[in-house]
Every structure is written in C-alpha cells, then in structure tokens.
mmCIF file of C-alpha atoms in Angstrom:
data_model
loop_
_atom_site.group_PDB
_atom_site.id
_atom_site.type_symbol
_atom_site.label_atom_id
_atom_site.label_comp_id
_atom_site.label_asym_id
_atom_site.label_seq_id
_atom_site.Cartn_x
_atom_site.Cartn_y
_atom_site.Cartn_z
ATOM 1 C CA MET A 1 10.332 60.285 -52.339
ATOM 2 C CA ALA A 2 7.643 60.148 -55.582
ATOM 3 C CA LYS A 3 8.156 62.589 -58.682
ATOM 4 C CA GLN A 4 4.896 63.148 -60.678
ATOM 5 C CA ILE A 5 5.250 62.585 -64.489
ATOM 6 C CA TRP A 6 4.124 65.738 -66.318
ATOM 7 C CA LYS A 7 3.454 66.189 -70.141
ATOM 8 C CA ALA A 8 6.603 66.964 -72.235
ATOM 9 C CA GLY A 9 7.725 70.577 -71.636
ATOM 10 C CA ASN A 10 10.982 72.760 -71.202
ATOM 11 C CA MET A 11 11.990 72.495 -67.618
ATOM 12 C CA VAL A 12 15.885 73.460 -68.183
ATOM 13 C CA TYR A 13 16.214 76.104 -65.604
ATOM 14 C CA PRO A 14 17.882 78.621 -64.616
ATOM 15 C CA LEU A 15 18.465 80.393 -67.679
ATOM 16 C CA PRO A 16 19.965 83.616 -68.595
ATOM 17 C CA ALA A 17 17.397 86.602 -68.989
ATOM 18 C CA VAL A 18 18.950 88.384 -71.650
ATOM 19 C CA MET A 19 17.898 91.778 -73.429
ATOM 20 C CA VAL A 20 18.123 91.486 -77.255
ATOM 21 C CA SER A 21 19.006 94.848 -78.985
ATOM 22 C CA CYS A 22 18.066 95.153 -82.909
ATOM 23 C CA LYS A 23 17.795 97.957 -85.576
ATOM 24 C CA ARG A 24 16.499 98.033 -89.066
ATOM 25 C CA PRO A 25 18.177 100.910 -90.668
ATOM 26 C CA GLY A 26 16.256 104.109 -90.772
ATOM 27 C CA GLU A 27 13.830 102.868 -87.841
ATOM 28 C CA LYS A 28 14.552 103.297 -83.817
ATOM 29 C CA ALA A 29 16.020 100.349 -81.878
ATOM 30 C CA ASN A 30 14.229 97.726 -80.316
ATOM 31 C CA ILE A 31 14.822 95.594 -77.200
ATOM 32 C CA VAL A 32 13.280 92.162 -76.582
ATOM 33 C CA THR A 33 13.966 89.761 -73.486
ATOM 34 C CA VAL A 34 15.121 86.415 -74.245
ATOM 35 C CA ALA A 35 15.473 83.310 -72.201
ATOM 36 C CA TRP A 36 16.127 80.686 -74.713
ATOM 37 C CA THR A 37 19.781 81.881 -75.427
ATOM 38 C CA GLY A 38 23.108 80.309 -75.237
ATOM 39 C CA THR A 39 26.309 79.020 -76.320
ATOM 40 C CA VAL A 40 26.335 77.067 -79.523
ATOM 41 C CA CYS A 41 30.228 76.480 -80.342
ATOM 42 C CA THR A 42 33.565 77.842 -78.719
ATOM 43 C CA ASN A 43 35.712 77.718 -82.116
ATOM 44 C CA PRO A 44 34.079 79.571 -84.095
ATOM 45 C CA ALA A 45 32.276 81.500 -81.202
ATOM 46 C CA MET A 46 28.541 80.892 -81.740
ATOM 47 C CA ALA A 47 25.571 81.837 -79.810
ATOM 48 C CA TYR A 48 21.895 81.446 -80.419
ATOM 49 C CA ILE A 49 18.473 83.246 -79.515
ATOM 50 C CA SER A 50 14.976 81.611 -79.937
ATOM 51 C CA LEU A 51 12.024 83.767 -80.773
ATOM 52 C CA ARG A 52 8.595 83.385 -81.605
ATOM 53 C CA PRO A 53 7.820 84.778 -84.977
ATOM 54 C CA GLU A 54 4.844 87.137 -83.753
ATOM 55 C CA ARG A 55 7.405 89.007 -81.749
ATOM 56 C CA HIS A 56 8.194 92.551 -82.967
ATOM 57 C CA SER A 57 11.801 91.860 -83.008
ATOM 58 C CA TYR A 58 11.577 88.692 -85.065
ATOM 59 C CA ASP A 59 10.888 90.623 -88.440
ATOM 60 C CA ILE A 60 13.818 93.130 -87.447
ATOM 61 C CA ILE A 61 16.380 90.292 -86.691
ATOM 62 C CA ARG A 62 15.425 88.316 -89.746
ATOM 63 C CA SER A 63 15.523 90.788 -91.937
ATOM 64 C CA THR A 64 19.080 92.449 -90.768
ATOM 65 C CA GLY A 65 20.532 89.283 -89.547
ATOM 66 C CA GLU A 66 21.919 91.196 -86.686
ATOM 67 C CA PHE A 67 21.522 91.296 -82.965
ATOM 68 C CA VAL A 68 23.299 92.187 -79.739
ATOM 69 C CA ILE A 69 22.885 89.971 -76.457
ATOM 70 C CA ASN A 70 23.050 92.166 -73.626
ATOM 71 C CA LEU A 71 23.510 90.450 -70.128
ATOM 72 C CA THR A 72 21.451 91.484 -67.513
ATOM 73 C CA THR A 73 21.687 92.441 -63.926
ATOM 74 C CA GLU A 74 19.731 93.194 -60.790
ATOM 75 C CA ARG A 75 19.769 96.698 -61.756
ATOM 76 C CA LEU A 76 18.303 95.839 -64.955
ATOM 77 C CA ALA A 77 15.613 93.765 -63.540
ATOM 78 C CA ARG A 78 12.733 95.916 -64.212
ATOM 79 C CA ALA A 79 13.713 96.810 -67.696
ATOM 80 C CA THR A 80 14.289 93.364 -68.660
ATOM 81 C CA ASP A 81 10.783 92.325 -67.583
ATOM 82 C CA THR A 82 9.391 95.304 -69.362
ATOM 83 C CA CYS A 83 11.190 94.404 -72.387
ATOM 84 C CA GLY A 84 9.569 90.961 -72.303
ATOM 85 C CA VAL A 85 5.980 91.733 -71.735
ATOM 86 C CA ARG A 86 5.561 95.015 -73.911
ATOM 87 C CA SER A 87 6.094 95.354 -77.302
ATOM 88 C CA GLY A 88 8.318 97.568 -79.156
ATOM 89 C CA ARG A 89 5.465 98.654 -81.569
ATOM 90 C CA ASP A 90 3.774 100.500 -78.869
ATOM 91 C CA MET A 91 6.961 101.991 -77.151
ATOM 92 C CA ASP A 92 10.627 103.161 -77.586
ATOM 93 C CA LYS A 93 12.020 101.041 -75.060
ATOM 94 C CA PHE A 94 15.339 102.592 -75.076
ATOM 95 C CA ALA A 95 13.552 106.029 -74.538
ATOM 96 C CA ASP A 96 11.119 104.836 -72.176
ATOM 97 C CA LEU A 97 13.446 102.567 -70.040
ATOM 98 C CA HIS A 98 15.984 105.442 -70.043
ATOM 99 C CA LEU A 99 18.764 102.932 -71.389
ATOM 100 C CA HIS A 100 21.313 104.265 -73.713
ATOM 101 C CA GLU A 101 22.351 103.001 -77.187
ATOM 102 C CA GLU A 102 26.014 102.475 -77.600
ATOM 103 C CA ALA A 103 27.687 101.884 -81.098
ATOM 104 C CA SER A 104 28.577 98.235 -81.913
ATOM 105 C CA GLU A 105 31.919 97.437 -83.971
ATOM 106 C CA HIS A 106 30.824 95.195 -86.543
ATOM 107 C CA ILE A 107 26.878 95.597 -87.054
ATOM 108 C CA GLN A 108 24.323 98.678 -86.993
ATOM 109 C CA ALA A 109 22.222 96.925 -83.976
ATOM 110 C CA PRO A 110 23.282 98.806 -81.042
ATOM 111 C CA CYS A 111 24.586 97.544 -77.443
ATOM 112 C CA ILE A 112 22.926 98.634 -74.370
ATOM 113 C CA ALA A 113 25.547 100.933 -72.637
ATOM 114 C CA GLU A 114 24.017 99.690 -69.206
ATOM 115 C CA SER A 115 24.718 95.987 -69.658
ATOM 116 C CA PRO A 116 28.222 94.748 -68.383
ATOM 117 C CA VAL A 117 28.271 92.666 -71.492
ATOM 118 C CA ASN A 118 27.351 92.942 -74.890
ATOM 119 C CA ILE A 119 27.740 90.367 -77.545
ATOM 120 C CA GLU A 120 27.515 91.332 -81.031
ATOM 121 C CA CYS A 121 25.849 88.489 -83.477
ATOM 122 C CA LYS A 122 25.430 87.867 -87.119
ATOM 123 C CA THR A 123 22.965 85.129 -88.146
ATOM 124 C CA GLU A 124 24.426 82.325 -89.699
ATOM 125 C CA GLN A 125 21.242 79.883 -89.741
ATOM 126 C CA ILE A 126 17.628 80.111 -88.951
ATOM 127 C CA LEU A 127 15.931 76.869 -87.758
ATOM 128 C CA GLU A 128 12.096 77.055 -87.884
ATOM 129 C CA LEU A 129 11.411 74.482 -84.907
ATOM 130 C CA GLY A 130 7.667 75.276 -84.165
ATOM 131 C CA SER A 131 6.428 77.847 -81.584
ATOM 132 C CA HIS A 132 9.995 79.540 -81.636
ATOM 133 C CA HIS A 133 12.702 79.986 -84.528
ATOM 134 C CA MET A 134 16.279 79.461 -83.343
ATOM 135 C CA PHE A 135 18.737 82.127 -84.726
ATOM 136 C CA ILE A 136 22.087 80.551 -84.736
ATOM 137 C CA ALA A 137 24.798 83.354 -85.133
ATOM 138 C CA LYS A 138 28.533 83.786 -85.284
ATOM 139 C CA VAL A 139 29.768 86.272 -82.320
ATOM 140 C CA LEU A 140 31.712 89.232 -84.044
ATOM 141 C CA ALA A 141 32.742 91.094 -80.885
ATOM 142 C CA VAL A 142 32.191 90.890 -76.988
ATOM 143 C CA HIS A 143 32.074 94.245 -75.232
ATOM 144 C CA VAL A 144 32.830 94.340 -71.430
ATOM 145 C CA ASP A 145 32.595 96.953 -68.830
ATOM 146 C CA ASP A 146 36.117 98.087 -67.831
ATOM 147 C CA ARG A 147 34.600 98.656 -64.287
ATOM 148 C CA TYR A 148 34.884 95.206 -63.714
ATOM 149 C CA LEU A 149 38.474 94.685 -64.960
ATOM 150 C CA ASP A 150 41.268 94.517 -62.395
ATOM 151 C CA GLU A 151 44.654 95.613 -62.352
ATOM 152 C CA LYS A 152 45.837 92.490 -64.030
ATOM 153 C CA GLY A 153 43.388 92.775 -66.616
ATOM 154 C CA LYS A 154 40.887 89.950 -65.443
ATOM 155 C CA PHE A 155 37.167 90.348 -65.876
ATOM 156 C CA HIS A 156 35.182 89.870 -62.894
ATOM 157 C CA LEU A 157 31.824 89.101 -64.421
ATOM 158 C CA ASN A 158 30.232 87.873 -61.381
ATOM 159 C CA ASP A 159 30.854 90.978 -59.475
ATOM 160 C CA THR A 160 28.071 92.809 -61.810
ATOM 161 C CA GLY A 161 25.155 91.560 -60.089
ATOM 162 C CA LEU A 162 24.161 89.089 -62.723
ATOM 163 C CA MET A 163 20.442 87.816 -62.547
ATOM 164 C CA ALA A 164 18.843 84.940 -63.917
ATOM 165 C CA TYR A 165 15.302 83.426 -64.903
ATOM 166 C CA SER A 166 13.723 80.568 -63.491
ATOM 167 C CA HIS A 167 10.188 79.202 -63.917
ATOM 168 C CA GLY A 168 8.301 82.694 -64.395
ATOM 169 C CA GLU A 169 10.747 84.317 -61.695
ATOM 170 C CA TYR A 170 14.267 86.514 -61.739
ATOM 171 C CA HIS A 171 16.785 85.500 -59.241
ATOM 172 C CA ARG A 172 20.044 87.312 -58.263
ATOM 173 C CA LEU A 173 23.044 84.595 -58.894
ATOM 174 C CA GLY A 174 24.087 83.679 -55.253
ATOM 175 C CA ASP A 175 27.113 82.154 -53.607
ATOM 176 C CA LEU A 176 30.460 80.696 -54.893
ATOM 177 C CA ILE A 177 30.185 76.736 -54.468
ATOM 178 C CA GLY A 178 33.123 75.604 -56.689
ATOM 179 C CA THR A 179 35.305 76.463 -59.810
ATOM 180 C CA PHE A 180 35.601 74.513 -62.868
ATOM 181 C CA GLY A 181 37.303 71.237 -62.511
ATOM 182 C CA TYR A 182 37.307 71.700 -58.578
ATOM 183 C CA SER A 183 35.512 68.291 -58.287
ATOM 184 C CA VAL A 184 39.051 66.542 -59.606
ATOM 185 C CA LYS A 185 41.485 68.989 -58.729
ATOM 186 C CA ARG A 186 44.169 67.091 -56.660
ATOM 187 C CA LYS A 187 44.982 68.170 -53.269
ATOM 188 C CA THR A 188 48.327 69.838 -52.806
ATOM 189 C CA HIS A 189 50.237 68.994 -49.722
ATOM 190 C CA LYS A 190 52.704 71.079 -48.062
ATOM 191 C CA LYS A 191 56.457 69.524 -47.667
ATOM 192 C CA ASN A 192 57.797 69.768 -44.133
ATOM 193 C CA THR A 193 61.125 71.613 -44.138
#
C-alpha cells in the first residue's frame, strides 16, 4: 500500500457541523455554519470556534463576545449548508430558513429552537492565527431538548439524528461500534450456582 505526501493542510475529519448564532443589540440575529469547533477544557467547561475575519458573524461575535453553538441534525442539513454559504448581510437566516429564536439564559445571542443542544458561550480569548481567528469561550449553559430524555433523566443525544462534516460532505452518524472504555473493560464471568 502506497501513500502520497501532500502539502500541509487540515485533514482532521469528520467534524461537527454546527450553526453558531449571534446577535448585536438592536440588530437581527445571525447564524453562521462552523466546522472548526470543539472542546477546549472540561473544568471549567470551555469550547472554541474558529472564524474567518471576513465573515459577517465575526464582527458581531468579536464586539459582543457572545455566541451559541447549536448542534445540527439530519433534519437541519439544508439550513446548516445555507448558513455556511450565504451571508447574513444578504438575508435574515432565521426568517428565511424558518428557524426560531429561543432566549438564552445568560447572554443576548439566541439559541436555535430546532437544535437538540444549544451551548451558550462567552468569549475569554481571541487568537488571531492566520486565515481563521479562534474564539476560546467559557460555556455558561447547555440547553437540551427534553424529547430525548428518558424516564430516568438520561439524555439520548445519539437519537437526535446528529450529522458530521467530512471533506466537503455532510454525513449522518452511523452505527454504534463501542462505548468509551470498552476496549479495556474486563469481561465478567457468570458464576455457576
């Protein structure tokens, strides 16, 4: 088996394709699709998004220091793509895509009601790295759709129809192949009685 060597680039896939909502006081809310996002720290809970400075949402987030990371699903695929290729300068994304604003608990940026998980973020630091600037943020609250809670209060995130972005394509998440720690879990043997 042979492999080609390519120039340096980002080939870390798949990634979550999230819709990031933001709002400047006195203006309509906006949504931008982001694939450069993830967890930074567990305690305190922190996340990041990376945006190009020329994006309409960049100035909004930079000036307010607030944004909401909204997880996306197969049902939201078309809206997710549109929010990534169309600018909020030219359209009202909430209205035009029939999405609904839901109030956040701690910030002015709205959540997207149709998303199963909304993560309220407050910027702590901006790293100007090159083509993208990274907004490192503290997570202030997480909203979860109670339709996916079972009778014991367990949240079934993987039942929401989550999707991922890989090399220019959106994909539905697939079958379960294991759980965290399954590779080192000891097998239990039944005792004969």
